PDB file of C-alpha atoms in Angstrom:
ATOM      1  CA  UNK R 179     -86.771  38.607  36.037  1.00 40.00           C
ATOM      2  CA  UNK R 180     -85.801  42.238  35.531  1.00 40.00           C
ATOM      3  CA  UNK R 181     -88.114  45.023  36.545  1.00 47.00           C
ATOM      4  CA  UNK R 182     -89.359  46.774  33.438  1.00 47.00           C
ATOM      5  CA  UNK R 183     -91.552  49.787  32.815  1.00 48.00           C
ATOM      6  CA  UNK R 184     -94.744  49.474  30.861  1.00 45.00           C
ATOM      7  CA  UNK R 185     -94.733  50.999  27.370  1.00 47.00           C
ATOM      8  CA  UNK R 186     -95.905  54.605  27.298  1.00 49.00           C
ATOM      9  CA  UNK R 187     -97.573  56.498  24.494  1.00 43.00           C
ATOM     10  CA  UNK R 188     -97.296  60.176  23.692  1.00 46.00           C
ATOM     11  CA  UNK R 189     -99.687  61.386  21.002  1.00 52.00           C
ATOM     12  CA  UNK R 190     -99.898  57.957  19.347  1.00 67.00           C
ATOM     13  CA  UNK R 191     -96.152  57.413  19.706  1.00 80.00           C
ATOM     14  CA  UNK R 192     -94.659  54.296  21.209  1.00 88.00           C
ATOM     15  CA  UNK R 193     -91.835  54.945  23.711  1.00 91.00           C
ATOM     16  CA  UNK R 194     -90.325  52.675  26.366  1.00 92.00           C
ATOM     17  CA  UNK R 195     -87.051  51.346  27.785  1.00 93.00           C
ATOM     18  CA  UNK R 196     -85.731  47.794  27.492  1.00 94.00           C
ATOM     19  CA  UNK R 197     -82.701  45.944  28.656  1.00 93.00           C
ATOM     20  CA  UNK R 198     -80.894  44.898  25.531  1.00 92.00           C
ATOM     21  CA  UNK R 199     -78.889  41.767  24.782  1.00 91.00           C
ATOM     22  CA  UNK R 200     -77.148  40.412  21.732  1.00 88.00           C
ATOM     23  CA  UNK R 201     -78.869  37.732  19.692  1.00 84.00           C
ATOM     24  CA  UNK R 202     -76.495  35.057  20.962  1.00 79.00           C
ATOM     25  CA  UNK R 203     -78.173  35.429  24.377  1.00 80.00           C
ATOM     26  CA  UNK R 204     -81.607  34.584  22.947  1.00 77.00           C
ATOM     27  CA  UNK R 205     -82.888  31.376  24.557  1.00 66.00           C
ATOM     28  CA  UNK R 206     -84.454  28.697  22.405  1.00 65.00           C
ATOM     29  CA  UNK R 207     -83.576  25.789  20.124  1.00 57.00           C
ATOM     30  CA  UNK R 208     -83.830  27.857  16.932  1.00 60.00           C
ATOM     31  CA  UNK R 209     -80.721  29.460  15.491  1.00 60.00           C
ATOM     32  CA  UNK R 210     -81.341  33.204  15.110  1.00 70.00           C
ATOM     33  CA  UNK R 211     -78.111  34.107  13.338  1.00 71.00           C
ATOM     34  CA  UNK R 212     -80.292  35.768  10.683  1.00 73.00           C
ATOM     35  CA  UNK R 213     -80.791  38.676  13.094  1.00 81.00           C
ATOM     36  CA  UNK R 214     -77.041  39.392  12.998  1.00 82.00           C
ATOM     37  CA  UNK R 215     -77.197  39.757   9.196  1.00 83.00           C
ATOM     38  CA  UNK R 216     -79.592  42.697   9.220  1.00 88.00           C
ATOM     39  CA  UNK R 217     -80.816  45.817  10.946  1.00 91.00           C
ATOM     40  CA  UNK R 218     -83.893  44.564  12.812  1.00 91.00           C
ATOM     41  CA  UNK R 219     -84.491  43.755  16.484  1.00 92.00           C
ATOM     42  CA  UNK R 220     -86.644  41.314  18.465  1.00 92.00           C
ATOM     43  CA  UNK R 221     -89.129  42.864  20.919  1.00 92.00           C
ATOM     44  CA  UNK R 222     -91.504  41.394  23.571  1.00 93.00           C
ATOM     45  CA  UNK R 223     -95.181  40.581  22.795  1.00 92.00           C
ATOM     46  CA  UNK R 224     -96.414  43.457  24.960  1.00 92.00           C
ATOM     47  CA  UNK R 225     -94.875  45.898  22.504  1.00 92.00           C
ATOM     48  CA  UNK R 226     -96.943  44.417  19.677  1.00 90.00           C
ATOM     49  CA  UNK R 227    -100.095  44.669  21.779  1.00 89.00           C
ATOM     50  CA  UNK R 228     -99.426  48.331  22.510  1.00 89.00           C
ATOM     51  CA  UNK R 229     -98.439  49.157  18.895  1.00 89.00           C
ATOM     52  CA  UNK R 230    -101.603  47.565  17.529  1.00 87.00           C
ATOM     53  CA  UNK R 231    -103.695  50.031  19.576  1.00 87.00           C
ATOM     54  CA  UNK R 232    -101.879  53.025  18.129  1.00 85.00           C
ATOM     55  CA  UNK R 233    -102.173  54.636  14.752  1.00 78.00           C
ATOM     56  CA  UNK R 234     -98.701  53.426  13.754  1.00 80.00           C
ATOM     57  CA  UNK R 235     -97.526  53.870  10.187  1.00 80.00           C
ATOM     58  CA  UNK R 236     -96.250  50.690   8.585  1.00 83.00           C
ATOM     59  CA  UNK R 237     -93.602  49.488   8.249  1.00 87.00           C
ATOM     60  CA  UNK R 238     -92.807  49.825  11.949  1.00 91.00           C
ATOM     61  CA  UNK R 239     -89.572  51.756  12.426  1.00 93.00           C
ATOM     62  CA  UNK R 240     -87.917  52.657  15.720  1.00 94.00           C
ATOM     63  CA  UNK R 241     -85.311  55.019  17.097  1.00 94.00           C
ATOM     64  CA  UNK R 242     -82.914  53.458  19.624  1.00 94.00           C
ATOM     65  CA  UNK R 243     -81.095  55.764  22.039  1.00 94.00           C
ATOM     66  CA  UNK R 244     -78.462  55.132  24.675  1.00 92.00           C
ATOM     67  CA  UNK R 245     -79.000  58.073  27.020  1.00 90.00           C
ATOM     68  CA  UNK R 246     -75.763  57.388  28.874  1.00 90.00           C
ATOM     69  CA  UNK R 247     -73.616  57.922  25.772  1.00 89.00           C
ATOM     70  CA  UNK R 248     -76.024  60.061  23.753  1.00 88.00           C
ATOM     71  CA  UNK R 249     -75.709  57.627  20.832  1.00 92.00           C
ATOM     72  CA  UNK R 250     -78.675  56.743  18.675  1.00 93.00           C
ATOM     73  CA  UNK R 251     -79.583  54.659  15.628  1.00 93.00           C
ATOM     74  CA  UNK R 252     -82.685  53.417  13.805  1.00 94.00           C
ATOM     75  CA  UNK R 253     -84.012  49.940  13.117  1.00 93.00           C
ATOM     76  CA  UNK R 254     -86.973  47.784  12.183  1.00 93.00           C
ATOM     77  CA  UNK R 255     -88.572  44.923  14.103  1.00 93.00           C
ATOM     78  CA  UNK R 256     -88.268  41.286  13.069  1.00 90.00           C
ATOM     79  CA  UNK R 257     -90.416  39.469  15.658  1.00 90.00           C
ATOM     80  CA  UNK R 258     -92.189  39.961  18.993  1.00 92.00           C
ATOM     81  CA  UNK R 259     -90.968  36.864  20.862  1.00 89.00           C
ATOM     82  CA  UNK R 260     -88.535  38.303  23.443  1.00 90.00           C
ATOM     83  CA  UNK R 261     -89.114  38.072  27.193  1.00 89.00           C
ATOM     84  CA  UNK R 262     -90.914  41.009  28.741  1.00 91.00           C
ATOM     85  CA  UNK R 263     -88.659  43.968  29.414  1.00 92.00           C
ATOM     86  CA  UNK R 264     -85.962  42.644  27.062  1.00 92.00           C
ATOM     87  CA  UNK R 265     -85.089  43.246  23.439  1.00 92.00           C
ATOM     88  CA  UNK R 266     -82.423  41.581  21.329  1.00 92.00           C
ATOM     89  CA  UNK R 267     -80.171  43.584  19.010  1.00 92.00           C
ATOM     90  CA  UNK R 268     -77.559  42.662  16.396  1.00 91.00           C
ATOM     91  CA  UNK R 269     -74.044  42.884  17.792  1.00 89.00           C
ATOM     92  CA  UNK R 270     -73.002  45.677  15.399  1.00 91.00           C
ATOM     93  CA  UNK R 271     -75.958  47.778  16.590  1.00 92.00           C
ATOM     94  CA  UNK R 272     -74.939  47.381  20.228  1.00 92.00           C
ATOM     95  CA  UNK R 273     -71.435  48.511  19.296  1.00 91.00           C
ATOM     96  CA  UNK R 274     -72.781  51.658  17.608  1.00 92.00           C
ATOM     97  CA  UNK R 275     -74.811  52.487  20.711  1.00 92.00           C
ATOM     98  CA  UNK R 276     -71.909  51.650  23.070  1.00 92.00           C
ATOM     99  CA  UNK R 277     -74.180  49.254  24.951  1.00 91.00           C
ATOM    100  CA  UNK R 278     -73.083  46.374  27.166  1.00 91.00           C
ATOM    101  CA  UNK R 279     -75.090  43.215  27.732  1.00 91.00           C
ATOM    102  CA  UNK R 280     -78.092  44.163  29.871  1.00 91.00           C
ATOM    103  CA  UNK R 281     -77.777  47.899  29.249  1.00 93.00           C
ATOM    104  CA  UNK R 282     -80.831  50.135  28.978  1.00 93.00           C
ATOM    105  CA  UNK R 283     -81.978  51.396  25.588  1.00 94.00           C
ATOM    106  CA  UNK R 284     -84.807  53.792  24.793  1.00 93.00           C
ATOM    107  CA  UNK R 285     -87.087  52.549  21.991  1.00 94.00           C
ATOM    108  CA  UNK R 286     -89.379  55.034  20.220  1.00 93.00           C
ATOM    109  CA  UNK R 287     -91.562  54.608  17.129  1.00 92.00           C
ATOM    110  CA  UNK R 288     -90.688  57.002  14.279  1.00 92.00           C
ATOM    111  CA  UNK R 289     -91.610  57.789  10.689  1.00 91.00           C
ATOM    112  CA  UNK R 290     -88.698  58.101   8.274  1.00 92.00           C
ATOM    113  CA  UNK R 291     -88.461  59.426   4.741  1.00 92.00           C
ATOM    114  CA  UNK R 292     -87.768  56.972   1.928  1.00 93.00           C
ATOM    115  CA  UNK R 293     -84.108  56.856   0.878  1.00 93.00           C
ATOM    116  CA  UNK R 294     -82.960  58.069  -2.519  1.00 93.00           C
ATOM    117  CA  UNK R 295     -79.169  57.974  -2.037  1.00 94.00           C
ATOM    118  CA  UNK R 296     -76.570  56.497   0.294  1.00 93.00           C
ATOM    119  CA  UNK R 297     -72.789  56.392   0.433  1.00 93.00           C
ATOM    120  CA  UNK R 298     -70.717  53.774   2.245  1.00 93.00           C
ATOM    121  CA  UNK R 299     -67.066  53.510   3.258  1.00 92.00           C
ATOM    122  CA  UNK R 300     -65.694  49.985   3.723  1.00 91.00           C
ATOM    123  CA  UNK R 301     -63.684  49.754   6.923  1.00 90.00           C
ATOM    124  CA  UNK R 302     -61.132  47.430   5.355  1.00 89.00           C
ATOM    125  CA  UNK R 303     -59.523  47.185   1.900  1.00 89.00           C
ATOM    126  CA  UNK R 304     -60.554  43.502   1.892  1.00 89.00           C
ATOM    127  CA  UNK R 305     -63.973  44.618   0.682  1.00 89.00           C
ATOM    128  CA  UNK R 306     -62.387  45.365  -2.711  1.00 87.00           C
ATOM    129  CA  UNK R 307     -61.605  41.652  -3.120  1.00 88.00           C
ATOM    130  CA  UNK R 308     -65.310  41.007  -3.729  1.00 89.00           C
ATOM    131  CA  UNK R 309     -66.030  40.632  -7.439  1.00 88.00           C
ATOM    132  CA  UNK R 310     -69.163  42.791  -7.433  1.00 90.00           C
ATOM    133  CA  UNK R 311     -69.284  44.706  -4.121  1.00 89.00           C
ATOM    134  CA  UNK R 312     -72.260  46.855  -5.102  1.00 90.00           C
ATOM    135  CA  UNK R 313     -74.436  43.823  -5.841  1.00 90.00           C
ATOM    136  CA  UNK R 314     -73.324  42.157  -2.580  1.00 90.00           C
ATOM    137  CA  UNK R 315     -74.215  45.264  -0.570  1.00 90.00           C
ATOM    138  CA  UNK R 316     -77.608  45.704  -2.249  1.00 90.00           C
ATOM    139  CA  UNK R 317     -78.435  42.070  -1.512  1.00 90.00           C
ATOM    140  CA  UNK R 318     -77.381  42.446   2.147  1.00 90.00           C
ATOM    141  CA  UNK R 319     -79.459  45.623   2.603  1.00 90.00           C
ATOM    142  CA  UNK R 320     -82.630  43.598   2.009  1.00 90.00           C
ATOM    143  CA  UNK R 321     -82.337  42.540   5.660  1.00 90.00           C
ATOM    144  CA  UNK R 322     -82.265  46.178   6.805  1.00 93.00           C
ATOM    145  CA  UNK R 323     -85.241  48.472   7.363  1.00 92.00           C
ATOM    146  CA  UNK R 324     -83.435  51.814   7.615  1.00 93.00           C
ATOM    147  CA  UNK R 325     -80.045  53.508   7.600  1.00 94.00           C
ATOM    148  CA  UNK R 326     -78.576  56.173   9.878  1.00 94.00           C
ATOM    149  CA  UNK R 327     -75.682  58.439   8.895  1.00 93.00           C
ATOM    150  CA  UNK R 328     -72.624  57.624  11.019  1.00 92.00           C
ATOM    151  CA  UNK R 329     -73.542  54.002  11.737  1.00 92.00           C
ATOM    152  CA  UNK R 330     -71.129  51.168  11.003  1.00 92.00           C
ATOM    153  CA  UNK R 331     -73.195  48.301   9.623  1.00 92.00           C
ATOM    154  CA  UNK R 332     -71.990  44.737   9.230  1.00 89.00           C
ATOM    155  CA  UNK R 333     -72.793  42.418   6.340  1.00 89.00           C
ATOM    156  CA  UNK R 334     -71.993  38.735   5.989  1.00 87.00           C
ATOM    157  CA  UNK R 335     -70.632  37.433   2.694  1.00 88.00           C
ATOM    158  CA  UNK R 336     -68.919  34.085   2.076  1.00 87.00           C
ATOM    159  CA  UNK R 337     -68.714  33.444   5.837  1.00 83.00           C
ATOM    160  CA  UNK R 338     -66.820  36.695   6.368  1.00 88.00           C
ATOM    161  CA  UNK R 339     -68.018  39.867   8.121  1.00 89.00           C
ATOM    162  CA  UNK R 340     -67.483  43.176   6.313  1.00 90.00           C
ATOM    163  CA  UNK R 341     -68.079  46.480   8.103  1.00 91.00           C
ATOM    164  CA  UNK R 342     -69.155  49.616   6.238  1.00 92.00           C
ATOM    165  CA  UNK R 343     -69.691  53.105   7.619  1.00 92.00           C
ATOM    166  CA  UNK R 344     -72.756  55.003   6.405  1.00 93.00           C
ATOM    167  CA  UNK R 345     -71.181  58.262   5.217  1.00 93.00           C
ATOM    168  CA  UNK R 346     -74.264  59.938   3.791  1.00 92.00           C
ATOM    169  CA  UNK R 347     -77.967  59.367   3.278  1.00 93.00           C
ATOM    170  CA  UNK R 348     -80.546  61.400   1.382  1.00 92.00           C
ATOM    171  CA  UNK R 349     -82.994  63.056   1.808  1.00 93.00           C
ATOM    172  CA  UNK R 350     -82.351  62.891   5.579  1.00 93.00           C
ATOM    173  CA  UNK R 351     -79.743  61.633   8.049  1.00 93.00           C
ATOM    174  CA  UNK R 352     -82.006  58.677   8.850  1.00 94.00           C
ATOM    175  CA  UNK R 353     -83.978  57.059   6.036  1.00 94.00           C
ATOM    176  CA  UNK R 354     -86.178  54.055   5.351  1.00 93.00           C
ATOM    177  CA  UNK R 355     -84.881  51.627   2.700  1.00 93.00           C
ATOM    178  CA  UNK R 356     -87.963  49.385   2.472  1.00 91.00           C
ATOM    179  CA  UNK R 357     -89.285  49.238  -1.084  1.00 87.00           C
ATOM    180  CA  UNK R 358     -87.198  52.160  -2.328  1.00 88.00           C
ATOM    181  CA  UNK R 359     -85.168  53.045  -5.399  1.00 89.00           C
ATOM    182  CA  UNK R 360     -81.856  54.080  -3.836  1.00 91.00           C
ATOM    183  CA  UNK R 361     -78.587  54.946  -5.549  1.00 91.00           C
ATOM    184  CA  UNK R 362     -75.554  53.439  -3.805  1.00 91.00           C
ATOM    185  CA  UNK R 363     -72.051  54.894  -3.875  1.00 91.00           C
ATOM    186  CA  UNK R 364     -68.722  54.036  -2.231  1.00 90.00           C
ATOM    187  CA  UNK R 365     -65.869  55.972  -0.683  1.00 90.00           C
ATOM    188  CA  UNK R 366     -62.326  54.619  -0.744  1.00 88.00           C
ATOM    189  CA  UNK R 367     -61.909  51.928   1.950  1.00 88.00           C
ATOM    190  CA  UNK R 368     -60.368  52.929   5.253  1.00 84.00           C
ATOM    191  CA  UNK R 369     -56.590  52.468   5.030  1.00 80.00           C
ATOM    192  CA  UNK R 370     -56.621  52.053   1.266  1.00 78.00           C
ATOM    193  CA  UNK R 371     -53.591  53.378  -0.610  1.00 78.00           C
ATOM    194  CA  UNK R 372     -53.426  53.976  -4.303  1.00 75.00           C
ATOM    195  CA  UNK R 373     -50.780  51.796  -5.974  1.00 71.00           C
ATOM    196  CA  UNK R 374     -47.704  53.801  -6.887  1.00 74.00           C
ATOM    197  CA  UNK R 375     -47.198  54.324 -10.564  1.00 72.00           C
ATOM    198  CA  UNK R 376     -43.591  54.565 -11.716  1.00 68.00           C
ATOM    199  CA  UNK R 377     -43.187  56.796 -14.733  1.00 66.00           C
ATOM    200  CA  UNK R 378     -40.447  55.739 -17.125  1.00 70.00           C
ATOM    201  CA  UNK R 379     -39.208  58.042 -19.828  1.00 68.00           C
ATOM    202  CA  UNK R 380     -39.534  56.489 -23.283  1.00 74.00           C
ATOM    203  CA  UNK R 381     -36.242  55.085 -24.518  1.00 75.00           C
ATOM    204  CA  UNK R 382     -34.873  56.165 -27.862  1.00 75.00           C
ATOM    205  CA  UNK R 383     -35.037  53.392 -30.449  1.00 77.00           C
ATOM    206  CA  UNK R 384     -31.693  51.809 -31.310  1.00 76.00           C
ATOM    207  CA  UNK R 385     -30.754  50.080 -34.517  1.00 75.00           C
ATOM    208  CA  UNK R 386     -30.375  46.316 -34.600  1.00 72.00           C
ATOM    209  CA  UNK R 387     -26.855  45.376 -33.633  1.00 76.00           C
ATOM    210  CA  UNK R 388     -27.072  41.605 -33.720  1.00 73.00           C
ATOM    211  CA  UNK R 389     -25.851  39.216 -36.367  1.00 74.00           C
ATOM    212  CA  UNK R 390     -28.137  38.055 -39.133  1.00 73.00           C
ATOM    213  CA  UNK R 391     -28.518  34.641 -40.742  1.00 76.00           C
ATOM    214  CA  UNK R 392     -29.140  33.864 -44.376  1.00 74.00           C
ATOM    215  CA  UNK R 393     -32.267  31.968 -45.347  1.00 77.00           C
ATOM    216  CA  UNK R 394     -30.255  29.590 -47.559  1.00 74.00           C
ATOM    217  CA  UNK R 395     -28.128  28.529 -44.612  1.00 71.00           C
ATOM    218  CA  UNK R 396     -24.932  29.945 -45.978  1.00 72.00           C
ATOM    219  CA  UNK R 397     -22.681  32.208 -44.032  1.00 70.00           C
ATOM    220  CA  UNK R 398     -23.013  35.926 -44.454  1.00 65.00           C
ATOM    221  CA  UNK R 399     -20.336  37.669 -46.536  1.00 62.00           C
ATOM    222  CA  UNK R 400     -19.433  34.696 -48.784  1.00 60.00           C
ATOM    223  CA  UNK R 401     -20.200  35.284 -52.422  1.00 61.00           C
ATOM    224  CA  UNK R 402     -21.709  32.285 -54.228  1.00 60.00           C
ATOM    225  CA  UNK R 403     -19.389  30.597 -56.759  1.00 64.00           C
ATOM    226  CA  UNK R 404     -20.407  31.221 -60.396  1.00 65.00           C
ATOM    227  CA  UNK R 405     -22.075  28.290 -62.131  1.00 67.00           C
ATOM    228  CA  UNK R 406     -20.700  27.519 -65.632  1.00 70.00           C
ATOM    229  CA  UNK R 407     -23.276  28.116 -68.376  1.00 68.00           C
ATOM    230  CA  UNK R 408     -23.658  25.674 -71.233  1.00 70.00           C
ATOM    231  CA  UNK R 409     -23.536  27.413 -74.631  1.00 65.00           C
ATOM    232  CA  UNK R 410     -26.643  25.513 -75.700  1.00 67.00           C
ATOM    233  CA  UNK R 411     -28.612  27.220 -72.935  1.00 65.00           C
ATOM    234  CA  UNK R 412     -27.934  30.652 -74.384  1.00 61.00           C
ATOM    235  CA  UNK R 413     -30.857  31.748 -76.543  1.00 63.00           C
ATOM    236  CA  UNK R 414     -29.895  34.116 -79.259  1.00 65.00           C
ATOM    237  CA  UNK R 415     -32.165  36.446 -81.153  1.00 67.00           C
ATOM    238  CA  UNK R 416     -33.415  35.750 -84.715  1.00 67.00           C
ATOM    239  CA  UNK R 417     -31.246  37.628 -87.192  1.00 69.00           C
ATOM    240  CA  UNK R 418     -32.904  39.705 -89.910  1.00 65.00           C
ATOM    241  CA  UNK R 419     -31.047  38.947 -93.029  1.00 68.00           C
ATOM    242  CA  UNK R 420     -32.887  41.658 -94.968  1.00 68.00           C
ATOM    243  CA  UNK R 421     -31.843  44.403 -92.623  1.00 65.00           C
ATOM    244  CA  UNK R 422     -30.933  47.624 -94.336  1.00 69.00           C
ATOM    245  CA  UNK R 423     -29.335  50.598 -92.763  1.00 74.00           C
ATOM    246  CA  UNK R 424     -31.862  53.176 -91.735  1.00 70.00           C
ATOM    247  CA  UNK R 425     -34.818  50.800 -91.366  1.00 65.00           C
ATOM    248  CA  UNK R 426     -35.861  48.723 -88.360  1.00 65.00           C
ATOM    249  CA  UNK R 427     -37.998  45.660 -88.932  1.00 63.00           C
ATOM    250  CA  UNK R 428     -39.647  43.718 -86.137  1.00 64.00           C
ATOM    251  CA  UNK R 429     -40.040  40.050 -86.945  1.00 59.00           C
ATOM    252  CA  UNK R 430     -43.306  38.696 -85.578  1.00 61.00           C
ATOM    253  CA  UNK R 431     -42.826  35.082 -86.628  1.00 56.00           C
ATOM    254  CA  UNK R 432     -41.224  32.651 -84.270  1.00 54.00           C
ATOM    255  CA  UNK R 433     -39.281  31.043 -87.108  1.00 59.00           C
ATOM    256  CA  UNK R 434     -36.846  32.784 -89.479  1.00 58.00           C
ATOM    257  CA  UNK R 435     -38.014  33.270 -93.057  1.00 58.00           C
ATOM    258  CA  UNK R 436     -36.223  31.045 -95.629  1.00 62.00           C
ATOM    259  CA  UNK R 437     -33.415  32.844 -97.385  1.00 63.00           C
ATOM    260  CA  UNK R 438     -33.973  33.447-101.085  1.00 60.00           C
ATOM    261  CA  UNK R 439     -31.461  31.935-103.451  1.00 59.00           C
ATOM    262  CA  UNK R 440     -30.233  33.367-106.762  1.00 58.00           C
ATOM    263  CA  UNK R 441     -32.348  30.884-108.777  1.00 58.00           C
ATOM    264  CA  UNK R 442     -35.515  32.004-106.968  1.00 56.00           C
ATOM    265  CA  UNK R 443     -34.745  35.614-107.706  1.00 56.00           C
ATOM    266  CA  UNK R 444     -34.361  34.924-111.508  1.00 57.00           C
ATOM    267  CA  UNK R 445     -37.510  32.802-111.932  1.00 61.00           C
ATOM    268  CA  UNK R 446     -40.740  34.496-112.929  1.00 64.00           C
ATOM    269  CA  UNK R 447     -44.352  33.447-112.639  1.00 63.00           C
ATOM    270  CA  UNK R 448     -45.645  31.467-115.692  1.00 67.00           C
ATOM    271  CA  UNK R 449     -49.385  30.982-116.219  1.00 67.00           C
ATOM    272  CA  UNK R 450     -50.887  27.531-116.958  1.00 68.00           C
ATOM    273  CA  UNK R 451     -50.820  26.827-120.698  1.00 72.00           C
ATOM    274  CA  UNK R 452     -51.886  23.175-120.935  1.00 71.00           C
ATOM    275  CA  UNK R 453     -55.023  21.681-122.414  1.00 74.00           C
ATOM    276  CA  UNK R 454     -58.060  21.446-120.278  1.00 71.00           C
ATOM    277  CA  UNK R 455     -60.279  18.350-119.960  1.00 72.00           C
ATOM    278  CA  UNK R 456     -63.947  18.001-119.276  1.00 71.00           C
ATOM    279  CA  UNK R 457     -65.194  16.062-116.327  1.00 71.00           C
ATOM    280  CA  UNK R 458     -68.092  14.648-118.425  1.00 69.00           C
ATOM    281  CA  UNK R 459     -67.590  11.485-120.505  1.00 62.00           C
ATOM    282  CA  UNK R 460     -67.674  11.800-124.248  1.00 57.00           C
ATOM    283  CA  UNK R 461     -70.875  10.643-126.034  1.00 55.00           C
ATOM    284  CA  UNK R 462     -72.914  11.220-122.991  1.00 51.00           C
ATOM    285  CA  UNK R 463     -76.277  12.813-123.048  1.00 52.00           C
ATOM    286  CA  UNK R 464     -76.150  16.532-122.795  1.00 49.00           C
ATOM    287  CA  UNK R 465     -78.498  17.988-120.224  1.00 45.00           C
TER     288      UNK R 465
END
């Protein structure tokens, strides 16, 4: 068992040192891979006992500092089940702090402002292969309690680890992201290159130079042979036999008028001169 100092308080502030280990070193039958997917640590029960006596603002947030490298980050707490004098950190957090297994880390309680904006830079262009990277990141940040500018956080998606650097946070360099309305933005991934665009000058249109085909299947350039016309198929106009020079007459009838003969021209109209007959029988009674 490692020697460990008792937690100290300064003006209702929790501050102590722990030896830190990655989650894979946590003893027990339960799989704690969920700790690797977020930004929270596991602390010993004595820390909870000391925090409960202080006027600590919830949610509990902590500042982690490696005094040997002067590196620091911020986190939340997931559980208080670690052995005394030990705390368990996600692997990406130990990398940010430049901590080895069993290294000393200073843990202090802090109050952080609520985040309103954050910008991330994927550390690999592979992050662009995700269909909706913003939705994936927002879902992964539910396992985080706070963000620190300069940290490289790791998220797990489809059994693959993606690392993203926190480029900017507002309104402060360290912010709480618990129950907040935060706008998320992205920088171009590290090592990403814009695809080259080749500009081609528009070509002048050229006339069609190929050979054409006739729709009737015949070869181009061969005149069709004339078809003999039967005289009976030729429709002639209706002659006007009464045509006189200087006058044009349009015949409306479809049939020609009968031609007058000499006998018709000499005959004159004669009125009826016969004897009339009554339709009533003779000797009948007159009404």
